[in-house]
Each structure stands twice: as C-alpha cells, then as structure tokens.
Amino acid sequence: MSRIGRALLLLLASCTSPPTKPTPVWREVCQSYQAEIPTGWSILQEEETLFTLGRDRVEVTLRLSPPEIKDRPQKVVLNWSQGLNGAIPGAIALSHEAHNGFAGLSLFVDNGQSGLLGWAMELDPSFGQEPKGYTVRAFGPLSEVEEHRLEIEKFARSIELVNEL
Amino acid sequence: MIRFLCSVRFALVLLASALGLVIAATWIEAVTGSHEAASKWVYRSPWFLAVLVGAFINILGSALKRWPFQKRHIPFLTAHLGLLMVISGQFVKLAFGVQGELLLAEGAGSHTLLLDHHYRLAIEDQQGRVDLISMKKGRGESTLFPIELVEKEAPPLEVDEAKWISLAQRVERELPISMGGSWLTYLKGWGGVQGGLFPIERPLSDDLVAALNQSRWELLPEPLQATALWSARMIADREEAQTGPLLCISIASQVEQMGERLPLDLDLSSATAETKALLLSALLYARGFHPQSWAEEPGVNPSEGLRFFECNGERVALSHHGKATLLGGAYSMRLQWNEQEIPHHLRLHDLRTVCYPGSSSPYGYEGRFSIDGERIELAMNRVYESQKGYRFYLAQVTPVEEQRAQRAVLIVNRDPAKRGLTYPGAGLVALGSFLFYRQRFKRR
C-alpha cells in the first residue's frame, strides 16, 4: 500500500463517531412554565409557585411572583444585594435582560465568600396580558457559583411559558 | 432571424447585456445601500427577464442546431442542458417561489408571512375611518378621502435620511404625544450630541417650538411623565461629567422603574418648549432610544423596505412596520401587507446581541427559535432550511438593548426549483465542461 493510501487509512480509522451533545432536558416547572434543566443538577423542591435545583452547595430557586403584587425588578434586586451581608458595592453587576417575552434585571453580587446570581423578570406589558413575573435566585459559595455560572444562566434564560404569548 | 437567435453573436450580446445589468445592480446597491432597490430596478425588471428568455432561446437553438446528435456532441449537450435547467429554475422561482418576512416577538409564535412587494396602503382619518388603496402603476387614489398618492423611487444617497425617518416613525409609535410630523426635526436636532439631554443653547426652530407647544403630554400616563421629569433632572446633574448615551439610558430606565412612586411636581403640558425638548430626550433614554447610537448601529439598514410616496404634493416615507402622518396630521398611513401562511410554525424564545470581545459594540445577533417544536438557533450567518425547502434568515433585531421583549424580522424564502432544476443543472454544466476539456485533451 502506498504511503498516501496508508495515511488515508490511518485518518479514516482514527475518526470516531461525531461528538454527541447531551440532549437538553426540558421540563414543566411551576405548572404553566417550562425550562431546560442543566445536566448533573437535582430537583430539591417542587411546588406550585416554587422550583429549586441544587448542585454541590449551590441552590437555584425559581419563584413565581404573586399576580396581585407588582414586583418591580428594581426593588427585588435591591433587596437581594442588601441582603447579602457585607456585599462590596463594587462587586455588584446589574444588567437588563429580556427573554421569552419577559423583561427585567439580572444581578451578580458577591462578598468574597458567597455569590448570588439573580433575575427578576416581568411579562412585557406590550403583550396586553395579565401581569406575570418570576424571580430566579442562585446562591452558594462564590467559587461554586462561578464554576456553575454558565449552567445557571442558561437555565434562567430558558424559563418560559408553556403556551405561546 | 432564427439563425441570429441561435448565433454566437446573439450570445455575446446577451452576455454583454447581463454584465451591464449586473454592474448596474451592484452600483445601485452601493449607492443606495439597499439590496431591495437593486432587486427592484434590475433583477425583477423586464430587462433582466428579457435577457433570461433570450439566453434560454439562444442556448436551446444552438443545441438543436447540432441535430442529428453524435457521440462527440455529448459534452456540449450536457453543458447546454444544464444551463437550460438553471434558467428554467429561475423562471419557476419567479412564478412559484415564496419570499416574505416573518415578524416575531420573544415568547410569541407565528406561521404567517408578510409578502414582499405585495401591499395596500391603509389611510385612516382622525375618526378612525379607514380606506385601503391599491397602487396601480405607482399611483393610487382614495375613494373616501381627498388623497392622491404617487410612489416615488428611493432617492439615492439618502440612506442617512432614511434612517432618521424610520427612527422618527418608531419613536412616534412609542410615544403618542401628537408631535405631528416634527419628530424628525427633533431627533436630528438632538442626534448630533454625544450623550446628554437635548441641546437648548441654540434657539429652537419655529416649527419645532410650535410642535413642542402643541404636544399633548397629558396623553402619557403619570408615571411616565414623572420618569421624564426626574430622569432629566438626574441626567442634568451629571452633565458636567460628560454623560455618555449608555449611562443616560441606564439612569433613565432605572428612574422609570420607580416612576410610580415619584412625585409629579410640574405640569408638563404647560412647560416651555425648551423644557419639553429636554424632557422628551430623557423620556427617549428611558425607552432605550438614542439617535446617535441607533444611526451607528451595524447590521441594521432601515432604508431596506422604506418606501417613498408623494401625497397631494407632500413627500412621505414609510417603513415596513411604520406609520406616517399625512397632511398636517389629519390622516395616518401604513402599509397593509398581503399575508401567506407557511406550513411551519415558528416560536421565538430568546434573542441576543453578540458584541466584539471586550467591548459593547455589537457585530451580530443570534436567536433561539423552535420550528414545529424542534429547537433551532439562527444567527446573521446561520441559516436554517426546513425539509419542505423553506429557508429562514435572521435579518433584524429590535431593540438592540434587552430592556423589553425584543423582536426579530426573519426573511423566509422558498425556491421550489432549487433541488429539481437549479442544483442538478449546475452539476450538469460542471460535468459538461469537464467532458468537453477531456475530449479536447484526448484529441491532442
């Protein structure tokens, strides 16, 4: 067999099957919502308006806002950042987010030991539907929150109503 | 005559014509910045169609001239058959293809296309009476109102103007305070400033003063009025610190969150024109608008799809999704697109603006969608093609900032001839060319 033939054979023999992506697990949460559950996380609590995931020492809680209370995202994230004792003001990162028809604020705050990732979202009023909203709060040791940050963000951005707007 | 139609001379004439038309289209696109203009003037023009028909006749004739066919004609005939298939594919696409726009908001779904180039104009008066006008040969007349419309070509070298007009229409939809047609003057006056509130150092034009004095602030909810007032005060406090537009947007949008609790200690309706100009700029920041950043936004070319009309002598520009006021605000006009349902249902989940690494300058957009329940991702250069041959391009995302639910414009098209005629035709052309050169090589 020629050198080129052997090289081709080696190339073909060394190719394995294409890398398979883990199939995302979509799950109904809090009745009328659904979300993509990150792999390796376990469900700690599941109620009508509450859904909690956990991994290592990080807990992620999705909580539906009561319809009669207008939870302004600004107020929610302010409470969170104040609630984290000893938070360094410079370590607070606040930004606007919009996904799946909801708009609000996201926040990352840490005090050196603990980290908090949060989202406070409200249904965009332009849809003309009754007010809906939810909050997502991920809390744990700073190093673990940072390690799982991308998974938590992906989970938070995937939360949506089962039915289309 | 038939001999000429089948001749090389006619083929050369056609080639030169096609070349000239393509050069013209490229020039039009470069000058106007609009692919739509090039498409309208060249690719969908009777001239281009005539060149295609001529090419079809010429190729068919030159192939049939070889009758009776011999073995040595195989490469020539293969390539010519391929060319005929490619040209036929274009005719089939023109006759039966689908091209349109799908408009989606995050969280919502649709399976209805707005068809390109198929529209009527909806004219509405202040009592809510609506008349639909079909344009024939670029002209239309209302049966209800004393209005005559003439469609005008997009003026060349006015891309910037088109952007301003389109922005003015967006702002008019967002803030219905009856500024008449003066939003454009207002935005242009403000747009030259890098951040900060509307500049009132120079005297305002008479038109703008009149429009600001007539603006009806009482139409806005009180929390929004309070947002305008307190945002303007907070931004004004920082003026000396060279407040950039993003910081102004951030201040105003945070004030808006507290708008319900802020006191409204000034009657905005009776404020001076200068004060109203300042307050409007603060309010626009709260809504994520800033003309400077918007005009520099890459990837969005609002002159695409912008149509120009003359209404009783007055020039009006109208965007795809916009509304324009006519004759001093007595009427409004919008495009009423013809619709077509497609056999796929799309839902938009999430849109994101992708920025250059380490900066906040956007270079593209990406979005998560589901089509008939299957999750897909689209980006500016990532197109999805369904099994039924529908192609989906992510064309536009508004607003760029994630301050409220974003909206996407998808360009959808279907070329029914692509798999049956165009691609196999191109393959035959390649095969014919290969056989032709092989034959010549063997002869030597």
PDB file of C-alpha atoms in Angstrom, chain B residues 4 33 117 149 156 164 173 181 190-192 202 220 328 351 379:
ATOM      1  CA  PHE B   4     -29.425  35.137 -35.392  1.00  0.00           C
ATOM      2  CA  GLY B  33     -27.122  50.829   0.382  1.00  0.00           C
ATOM      3  CA  HIS B 117     -43.826  43.749  -2.826  1.00  0.00           C
ATOM      4  CA  LEU B 149     -50.637  59.082  -3.853  1.00  0.00           C
ATOM      5  CA  PRO B 156     -30.152  57.930  -3.936  1.00  0.00           C
ATOM      6  CA  TRP B 164     -33.849  59.274  10.550  1.00  0.00           C
ATOM      7  CA  ARG B 173     -45.332  54.731  17.801  1.00  0.00           C
ATOM      8  CA  GLY B 181     -44.512  65.462  11.687  1.00  0.00           C
ATOM      9  CA  TRP B 190     -30.672  66.049  19.242  1.00  0.00           C
ATOM     10  CA  GLY B 191     -28.791  63.385  17.295  1.00  0.00           C
ATOM     11  CA  GLY B 192     -25.570  65.295  16.810  1.00  0.00           C
ATOM     12  CA  ARG B 202     -29.169  77.398  20.336  1.00  0.00           C
ATOM     13  CA  LEU B 220     -48.939  59.903  28.728  1.00  0.00           C
ATOM     14  CA  GLY B 328     -50.505  68.013   8.933  1.00  0.00           C
ATOM     15  CA  LEU B 351     -32.552  36.976  21.060  1.00  0.00           C
ATOM     16  CA  ALA B 379     -27.694  33.968  13.574  1.00  0.00           C
TER      17      ALA B 379
END
